[in-house]
The first five atom37 places (N, CA, C, CB, O) and aatype in JSON, in Angstrom:
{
  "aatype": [20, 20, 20, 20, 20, 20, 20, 20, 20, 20, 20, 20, 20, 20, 20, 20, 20, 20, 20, 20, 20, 20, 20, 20, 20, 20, 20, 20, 20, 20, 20, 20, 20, 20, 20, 20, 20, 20, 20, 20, 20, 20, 20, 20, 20, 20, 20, 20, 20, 20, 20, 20, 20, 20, 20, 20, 20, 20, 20, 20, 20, 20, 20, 20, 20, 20, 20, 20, 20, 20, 20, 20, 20, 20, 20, 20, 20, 20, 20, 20, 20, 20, 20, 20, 20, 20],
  "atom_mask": [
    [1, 1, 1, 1, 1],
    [1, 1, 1, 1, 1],
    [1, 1, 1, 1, 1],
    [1, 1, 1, 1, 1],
    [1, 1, 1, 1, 1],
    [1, 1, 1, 1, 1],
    [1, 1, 1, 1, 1],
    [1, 1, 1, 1, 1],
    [1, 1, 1, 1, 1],
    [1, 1, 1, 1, 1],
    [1, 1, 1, 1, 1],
    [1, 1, 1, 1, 1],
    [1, 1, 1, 1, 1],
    [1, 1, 1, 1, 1],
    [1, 1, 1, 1, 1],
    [1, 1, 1, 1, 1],
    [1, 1, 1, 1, 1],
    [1, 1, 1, 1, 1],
    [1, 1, 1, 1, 1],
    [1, 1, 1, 1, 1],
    [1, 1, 1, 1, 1],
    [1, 1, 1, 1, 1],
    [1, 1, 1, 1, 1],
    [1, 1, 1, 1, 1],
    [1, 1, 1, 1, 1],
    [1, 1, 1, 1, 1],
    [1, 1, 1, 1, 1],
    [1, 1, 1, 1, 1],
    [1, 1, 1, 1, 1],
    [1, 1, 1, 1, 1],
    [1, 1, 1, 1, 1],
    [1, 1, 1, 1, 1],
    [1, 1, 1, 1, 1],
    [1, 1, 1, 1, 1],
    [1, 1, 1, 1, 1],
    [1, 1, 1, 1, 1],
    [1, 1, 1, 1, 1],
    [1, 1, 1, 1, 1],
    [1, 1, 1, 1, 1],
    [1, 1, 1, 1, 1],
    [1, 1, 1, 1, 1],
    [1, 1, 1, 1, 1],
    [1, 1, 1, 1, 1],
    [1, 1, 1, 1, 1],
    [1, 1, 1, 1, 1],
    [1, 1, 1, 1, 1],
    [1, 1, 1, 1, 1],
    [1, 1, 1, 1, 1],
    [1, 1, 1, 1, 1],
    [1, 1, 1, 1, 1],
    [1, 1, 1, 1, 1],
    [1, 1, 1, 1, 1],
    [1, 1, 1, 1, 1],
    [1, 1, 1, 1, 1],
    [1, 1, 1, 1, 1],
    [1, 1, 1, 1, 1],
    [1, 1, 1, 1, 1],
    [1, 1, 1, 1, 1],
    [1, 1, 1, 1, 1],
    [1, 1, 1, 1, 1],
    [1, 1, 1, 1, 1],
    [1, 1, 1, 1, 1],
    [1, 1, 1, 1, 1],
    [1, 1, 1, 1, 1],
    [1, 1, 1, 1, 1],
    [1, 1, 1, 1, 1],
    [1, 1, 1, 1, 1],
    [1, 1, 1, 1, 1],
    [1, 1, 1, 1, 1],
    [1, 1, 1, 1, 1],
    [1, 1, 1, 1, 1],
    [1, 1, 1, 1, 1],
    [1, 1, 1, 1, 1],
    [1, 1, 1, 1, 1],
    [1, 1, 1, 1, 1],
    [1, 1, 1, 1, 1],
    [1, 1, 1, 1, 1],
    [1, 1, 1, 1, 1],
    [1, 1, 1, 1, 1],
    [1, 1, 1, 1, 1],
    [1, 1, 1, 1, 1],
    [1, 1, 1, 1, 1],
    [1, 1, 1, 1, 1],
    [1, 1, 1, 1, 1],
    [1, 1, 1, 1, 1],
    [1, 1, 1, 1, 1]
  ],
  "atom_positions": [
    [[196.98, 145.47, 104.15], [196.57, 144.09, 104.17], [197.56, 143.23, 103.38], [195.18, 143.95, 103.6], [197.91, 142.14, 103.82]],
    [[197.99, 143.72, 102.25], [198.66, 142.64, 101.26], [200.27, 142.89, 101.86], [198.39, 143.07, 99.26], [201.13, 142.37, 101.14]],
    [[200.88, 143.73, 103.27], [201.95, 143.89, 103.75], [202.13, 142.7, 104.7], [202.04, 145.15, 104.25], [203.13, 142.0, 104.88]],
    [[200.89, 142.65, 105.26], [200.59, 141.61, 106.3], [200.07, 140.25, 106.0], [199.69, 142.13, 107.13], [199.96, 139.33, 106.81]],
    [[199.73, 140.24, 104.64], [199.56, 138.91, 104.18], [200.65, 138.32, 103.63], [198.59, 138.82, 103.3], [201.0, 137.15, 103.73]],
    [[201.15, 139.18, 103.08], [202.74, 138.58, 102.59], [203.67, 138.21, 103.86], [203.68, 139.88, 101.64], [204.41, 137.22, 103.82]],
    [[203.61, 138.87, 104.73], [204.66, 138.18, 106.4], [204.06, 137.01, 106.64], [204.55, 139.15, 108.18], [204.75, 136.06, 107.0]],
    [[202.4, 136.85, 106.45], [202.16, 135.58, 107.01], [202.62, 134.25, 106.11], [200.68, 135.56, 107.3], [202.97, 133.11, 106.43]],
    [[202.45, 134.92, 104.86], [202.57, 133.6, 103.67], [204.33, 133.22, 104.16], [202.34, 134.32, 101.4], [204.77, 132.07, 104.22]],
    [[204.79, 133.94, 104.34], [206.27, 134.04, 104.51], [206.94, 133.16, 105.68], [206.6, 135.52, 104.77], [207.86, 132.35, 105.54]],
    [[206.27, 133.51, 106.86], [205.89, 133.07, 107.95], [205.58, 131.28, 108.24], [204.78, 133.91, 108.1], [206.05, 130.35, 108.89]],
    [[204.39, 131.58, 107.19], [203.84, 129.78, 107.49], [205.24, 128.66, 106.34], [201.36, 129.49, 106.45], [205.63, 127.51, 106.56]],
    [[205.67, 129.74, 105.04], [206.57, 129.04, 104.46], [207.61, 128.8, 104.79], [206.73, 129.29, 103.65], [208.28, 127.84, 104.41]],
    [[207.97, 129.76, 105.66], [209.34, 129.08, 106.74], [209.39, 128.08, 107.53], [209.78, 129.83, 107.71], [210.4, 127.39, 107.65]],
    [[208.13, 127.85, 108.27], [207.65, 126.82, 109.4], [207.5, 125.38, 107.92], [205.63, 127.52, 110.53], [207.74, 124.17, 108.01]],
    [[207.32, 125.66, 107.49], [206.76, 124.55, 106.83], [208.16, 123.88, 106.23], [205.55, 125.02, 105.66], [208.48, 122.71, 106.0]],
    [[208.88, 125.2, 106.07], [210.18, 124.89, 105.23], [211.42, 124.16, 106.09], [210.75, 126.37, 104.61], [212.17, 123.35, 105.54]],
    [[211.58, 124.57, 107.57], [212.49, 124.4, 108.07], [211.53, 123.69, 109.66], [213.48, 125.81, 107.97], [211.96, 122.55, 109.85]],
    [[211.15, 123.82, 110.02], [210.58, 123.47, 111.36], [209.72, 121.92, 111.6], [209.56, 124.68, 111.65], [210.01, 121.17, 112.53]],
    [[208.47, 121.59, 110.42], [207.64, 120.62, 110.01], [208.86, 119.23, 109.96], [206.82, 121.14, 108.45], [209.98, 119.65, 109.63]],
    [[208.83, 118.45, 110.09], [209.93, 117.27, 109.96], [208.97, 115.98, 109.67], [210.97, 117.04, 111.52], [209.19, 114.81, 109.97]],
    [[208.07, 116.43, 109.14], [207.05, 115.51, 108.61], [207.7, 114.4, 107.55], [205.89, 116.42, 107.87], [208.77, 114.85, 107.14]],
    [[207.37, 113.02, 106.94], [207.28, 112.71, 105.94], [205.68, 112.39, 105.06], [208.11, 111.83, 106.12], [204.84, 111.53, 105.34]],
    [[205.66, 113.24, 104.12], [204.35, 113.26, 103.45], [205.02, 111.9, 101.77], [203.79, 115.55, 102.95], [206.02, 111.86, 101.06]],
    [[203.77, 111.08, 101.88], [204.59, 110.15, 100.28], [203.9, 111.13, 99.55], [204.11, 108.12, 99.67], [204.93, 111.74, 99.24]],
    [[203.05, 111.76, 99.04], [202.26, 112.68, 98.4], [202.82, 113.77, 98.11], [201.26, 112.97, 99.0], [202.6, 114.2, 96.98]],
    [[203.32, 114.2, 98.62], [203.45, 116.2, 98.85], [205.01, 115.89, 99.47], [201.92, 117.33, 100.48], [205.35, 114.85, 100.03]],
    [[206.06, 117.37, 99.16], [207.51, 117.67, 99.49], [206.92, 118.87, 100.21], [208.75, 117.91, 98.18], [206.42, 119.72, 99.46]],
    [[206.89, 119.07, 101.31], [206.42, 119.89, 102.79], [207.59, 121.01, 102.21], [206.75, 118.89, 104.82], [207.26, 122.16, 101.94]],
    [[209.01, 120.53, 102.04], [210.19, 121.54, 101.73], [210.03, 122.51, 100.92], [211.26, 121.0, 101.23], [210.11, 123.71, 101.21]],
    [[209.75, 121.92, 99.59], [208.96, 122.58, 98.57], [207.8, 123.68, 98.88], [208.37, 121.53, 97.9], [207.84, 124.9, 98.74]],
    [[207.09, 123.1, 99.19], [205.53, 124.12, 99.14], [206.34, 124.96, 100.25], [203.52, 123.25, 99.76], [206.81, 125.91, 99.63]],
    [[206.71, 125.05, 101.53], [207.29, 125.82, 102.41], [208.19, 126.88, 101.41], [208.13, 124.89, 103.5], [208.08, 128.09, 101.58]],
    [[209.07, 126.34, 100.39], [209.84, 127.8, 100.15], [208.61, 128.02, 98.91], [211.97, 127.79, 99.53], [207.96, 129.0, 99.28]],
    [[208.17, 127.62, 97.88], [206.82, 128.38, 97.41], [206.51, 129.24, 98.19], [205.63, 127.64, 97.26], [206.95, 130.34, 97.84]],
    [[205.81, 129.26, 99.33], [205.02, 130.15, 99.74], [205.84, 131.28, 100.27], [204.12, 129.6, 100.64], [205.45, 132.44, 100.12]],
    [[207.24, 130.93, 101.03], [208.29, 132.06, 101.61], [208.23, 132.89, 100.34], [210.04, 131.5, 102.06], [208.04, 134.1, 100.5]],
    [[208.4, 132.26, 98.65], [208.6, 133.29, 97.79], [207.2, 134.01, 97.17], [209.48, 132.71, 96.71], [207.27, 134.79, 96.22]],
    [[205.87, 133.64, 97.86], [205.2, 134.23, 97.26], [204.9, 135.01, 98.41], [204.32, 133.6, 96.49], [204.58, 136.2, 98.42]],
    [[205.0, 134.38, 99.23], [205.46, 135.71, 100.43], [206.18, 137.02, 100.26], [206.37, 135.22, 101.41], [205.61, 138.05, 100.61]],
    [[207.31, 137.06, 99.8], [208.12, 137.76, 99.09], [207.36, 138.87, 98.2], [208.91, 136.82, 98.32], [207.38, 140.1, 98.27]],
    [[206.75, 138.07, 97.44], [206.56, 139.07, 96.23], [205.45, 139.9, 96.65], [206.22, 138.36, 94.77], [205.44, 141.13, 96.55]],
    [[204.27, 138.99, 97.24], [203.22, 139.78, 97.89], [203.64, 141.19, 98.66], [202.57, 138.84, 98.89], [202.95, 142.2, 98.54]],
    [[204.73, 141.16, 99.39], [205.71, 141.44, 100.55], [205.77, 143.14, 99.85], [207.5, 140.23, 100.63], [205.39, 144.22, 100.31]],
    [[206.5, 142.74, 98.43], [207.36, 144.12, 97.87], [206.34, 144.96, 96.91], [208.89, 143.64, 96.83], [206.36, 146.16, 96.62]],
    [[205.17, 143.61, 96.39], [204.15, 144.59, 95.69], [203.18, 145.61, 97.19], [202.82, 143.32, 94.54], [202.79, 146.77, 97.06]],
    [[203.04, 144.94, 98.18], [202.66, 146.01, 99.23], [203.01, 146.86, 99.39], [202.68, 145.9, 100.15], [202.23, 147.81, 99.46]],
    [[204.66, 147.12, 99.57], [205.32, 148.03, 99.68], [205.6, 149.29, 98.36], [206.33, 147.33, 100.12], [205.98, 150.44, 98.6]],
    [[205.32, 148.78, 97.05], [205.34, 149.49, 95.88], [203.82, 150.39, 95.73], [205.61, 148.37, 94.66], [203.68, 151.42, 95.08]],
    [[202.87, 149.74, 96.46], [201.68, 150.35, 96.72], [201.19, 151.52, 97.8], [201.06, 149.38, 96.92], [200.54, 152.56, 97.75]],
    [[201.86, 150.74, 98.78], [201.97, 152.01, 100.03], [202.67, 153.02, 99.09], [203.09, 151.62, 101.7], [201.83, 153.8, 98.64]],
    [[203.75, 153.25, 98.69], [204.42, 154.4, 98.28], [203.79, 154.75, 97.21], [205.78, 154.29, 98.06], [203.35, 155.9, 97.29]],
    [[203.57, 154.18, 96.19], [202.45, 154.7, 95.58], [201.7, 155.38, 95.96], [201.86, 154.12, 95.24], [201.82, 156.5, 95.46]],
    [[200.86, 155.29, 96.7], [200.15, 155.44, 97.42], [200.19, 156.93, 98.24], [200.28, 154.36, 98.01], [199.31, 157.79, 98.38]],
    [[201.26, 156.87, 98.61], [201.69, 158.48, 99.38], [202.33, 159.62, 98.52], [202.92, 158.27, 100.6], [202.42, 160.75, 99.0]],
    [[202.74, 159.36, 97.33], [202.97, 159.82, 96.93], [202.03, 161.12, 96.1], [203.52, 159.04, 96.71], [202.52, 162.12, 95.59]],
    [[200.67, 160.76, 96.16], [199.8, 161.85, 95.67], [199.25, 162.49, 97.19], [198.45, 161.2, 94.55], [198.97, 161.85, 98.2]],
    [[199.22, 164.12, 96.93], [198.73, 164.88, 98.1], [197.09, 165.36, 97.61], [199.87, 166.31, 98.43], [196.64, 165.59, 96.49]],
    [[196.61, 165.38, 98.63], [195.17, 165.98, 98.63], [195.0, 167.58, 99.19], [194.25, 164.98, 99.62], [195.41, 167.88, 100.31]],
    [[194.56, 168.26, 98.59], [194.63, 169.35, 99.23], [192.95, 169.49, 99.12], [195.7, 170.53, 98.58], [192.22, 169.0, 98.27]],
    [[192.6, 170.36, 100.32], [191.16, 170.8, 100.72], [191.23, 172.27, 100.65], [190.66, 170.28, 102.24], [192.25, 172.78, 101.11]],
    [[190.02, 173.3, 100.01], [189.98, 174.56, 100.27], [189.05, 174.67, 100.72], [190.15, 175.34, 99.5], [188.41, 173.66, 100.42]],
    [[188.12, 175.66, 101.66], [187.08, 175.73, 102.01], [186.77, 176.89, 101.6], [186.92, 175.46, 103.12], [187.46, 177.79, 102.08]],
    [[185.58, 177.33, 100.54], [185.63, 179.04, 100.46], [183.92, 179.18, 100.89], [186.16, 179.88, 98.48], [183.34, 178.33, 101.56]],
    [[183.41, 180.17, 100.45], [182.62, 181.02, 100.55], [182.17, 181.69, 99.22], [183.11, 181.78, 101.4], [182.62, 182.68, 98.64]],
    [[181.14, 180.82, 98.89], [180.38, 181.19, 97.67], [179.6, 182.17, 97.52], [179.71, 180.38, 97.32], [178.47, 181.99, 97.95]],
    [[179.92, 183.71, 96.79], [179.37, 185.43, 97.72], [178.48, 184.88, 96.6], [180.35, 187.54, 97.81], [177.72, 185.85, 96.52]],
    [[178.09, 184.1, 95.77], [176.56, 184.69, 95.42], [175.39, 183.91, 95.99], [176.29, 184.71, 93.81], [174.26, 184.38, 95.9]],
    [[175.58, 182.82, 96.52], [174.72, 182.1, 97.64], [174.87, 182.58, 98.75], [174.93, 180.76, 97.85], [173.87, 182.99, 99.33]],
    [[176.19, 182.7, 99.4], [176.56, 182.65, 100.78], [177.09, 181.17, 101.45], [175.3, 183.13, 101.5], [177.71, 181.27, 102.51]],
    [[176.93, 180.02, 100.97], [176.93, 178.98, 101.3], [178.58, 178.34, 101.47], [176.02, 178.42, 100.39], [179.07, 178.66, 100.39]],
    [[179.34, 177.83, 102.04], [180.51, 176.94, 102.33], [180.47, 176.29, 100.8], [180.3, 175.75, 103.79], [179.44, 176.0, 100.18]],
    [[181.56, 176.15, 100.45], [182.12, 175.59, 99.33], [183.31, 174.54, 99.54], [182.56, 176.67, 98.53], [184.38, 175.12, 99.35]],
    [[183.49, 173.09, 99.88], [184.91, 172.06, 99.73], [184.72, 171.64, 98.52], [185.12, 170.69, 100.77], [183.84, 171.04, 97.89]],
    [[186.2, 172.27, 98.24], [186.78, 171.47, 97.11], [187.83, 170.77, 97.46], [187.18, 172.21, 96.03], [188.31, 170.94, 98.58]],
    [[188.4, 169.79, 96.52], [189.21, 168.36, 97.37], [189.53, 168.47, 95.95], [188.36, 166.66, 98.28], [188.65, 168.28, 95.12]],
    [[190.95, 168.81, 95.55], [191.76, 168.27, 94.59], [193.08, 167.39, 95.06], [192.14, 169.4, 93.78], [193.57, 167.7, 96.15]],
    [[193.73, 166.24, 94.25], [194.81, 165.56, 94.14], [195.99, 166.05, 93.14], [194.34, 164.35, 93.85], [195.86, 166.69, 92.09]],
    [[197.02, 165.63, 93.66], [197.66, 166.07, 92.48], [199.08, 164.94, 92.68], [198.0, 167.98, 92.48], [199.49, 164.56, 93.77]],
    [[199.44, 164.69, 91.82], [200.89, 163.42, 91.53], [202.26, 163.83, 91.5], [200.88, 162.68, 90.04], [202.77, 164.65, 90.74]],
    [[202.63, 163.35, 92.13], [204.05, 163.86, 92.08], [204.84, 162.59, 91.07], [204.77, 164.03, 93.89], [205.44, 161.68, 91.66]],
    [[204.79, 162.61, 89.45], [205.48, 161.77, 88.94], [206.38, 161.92, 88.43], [205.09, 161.27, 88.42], [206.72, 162.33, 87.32]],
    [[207.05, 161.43, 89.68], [209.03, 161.54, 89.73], [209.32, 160.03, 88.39], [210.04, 160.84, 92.26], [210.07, 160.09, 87.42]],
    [[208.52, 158.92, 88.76], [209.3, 157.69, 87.99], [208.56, 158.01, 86.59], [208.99, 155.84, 88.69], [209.02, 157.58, 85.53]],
    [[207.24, 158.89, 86.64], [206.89, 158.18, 85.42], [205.77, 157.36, 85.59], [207.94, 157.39, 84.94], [205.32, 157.05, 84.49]],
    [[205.0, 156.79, 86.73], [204.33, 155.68, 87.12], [203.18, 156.02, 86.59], [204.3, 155.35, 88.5], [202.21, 155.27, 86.7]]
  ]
}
């Protein structure tokens, strides 16, 4: 979501920045257009620092067999691979 919200912020700040040929006496259309391209931006790379984040931990599943019930047993551990430190 925050990959795809950042293209749009990015998106509408370009249109606004270069395309709009408005004169506003109130408001600089130019302005707020690159604002938003750069918060576009940032939204943009914290998405991307998250996805990888993100993949970077594996889940592993075991399924056993509990011999003094008899019953199925999942266990679901994670584990981190911290290469940076994060």
């Amino acid at each position: 979501m925050s990959i795809g919200g950042g293209i749009a912020l990015f998106v509408i700040g370009a249109i606004l920045a270069f395309a709009v040929n408005v004169d506003v006496e109130w408001v600089n259309l130019d302005l707020i257009g690159y604002i938003l391209m750069g918060a576009g931006f940032l939204v943009f790379i914290i998405g991307l620092m998250l996805v990888a984040r993100r993949r970077r931990s594996d889940t592993v599943t075991r399924t056993e067999t509990d011999p003094a019930s008899g019953e199925r047993v999942t266990r679901r551990s994670t584990t981190r691979d911290d290469v940076d430190g994060i």
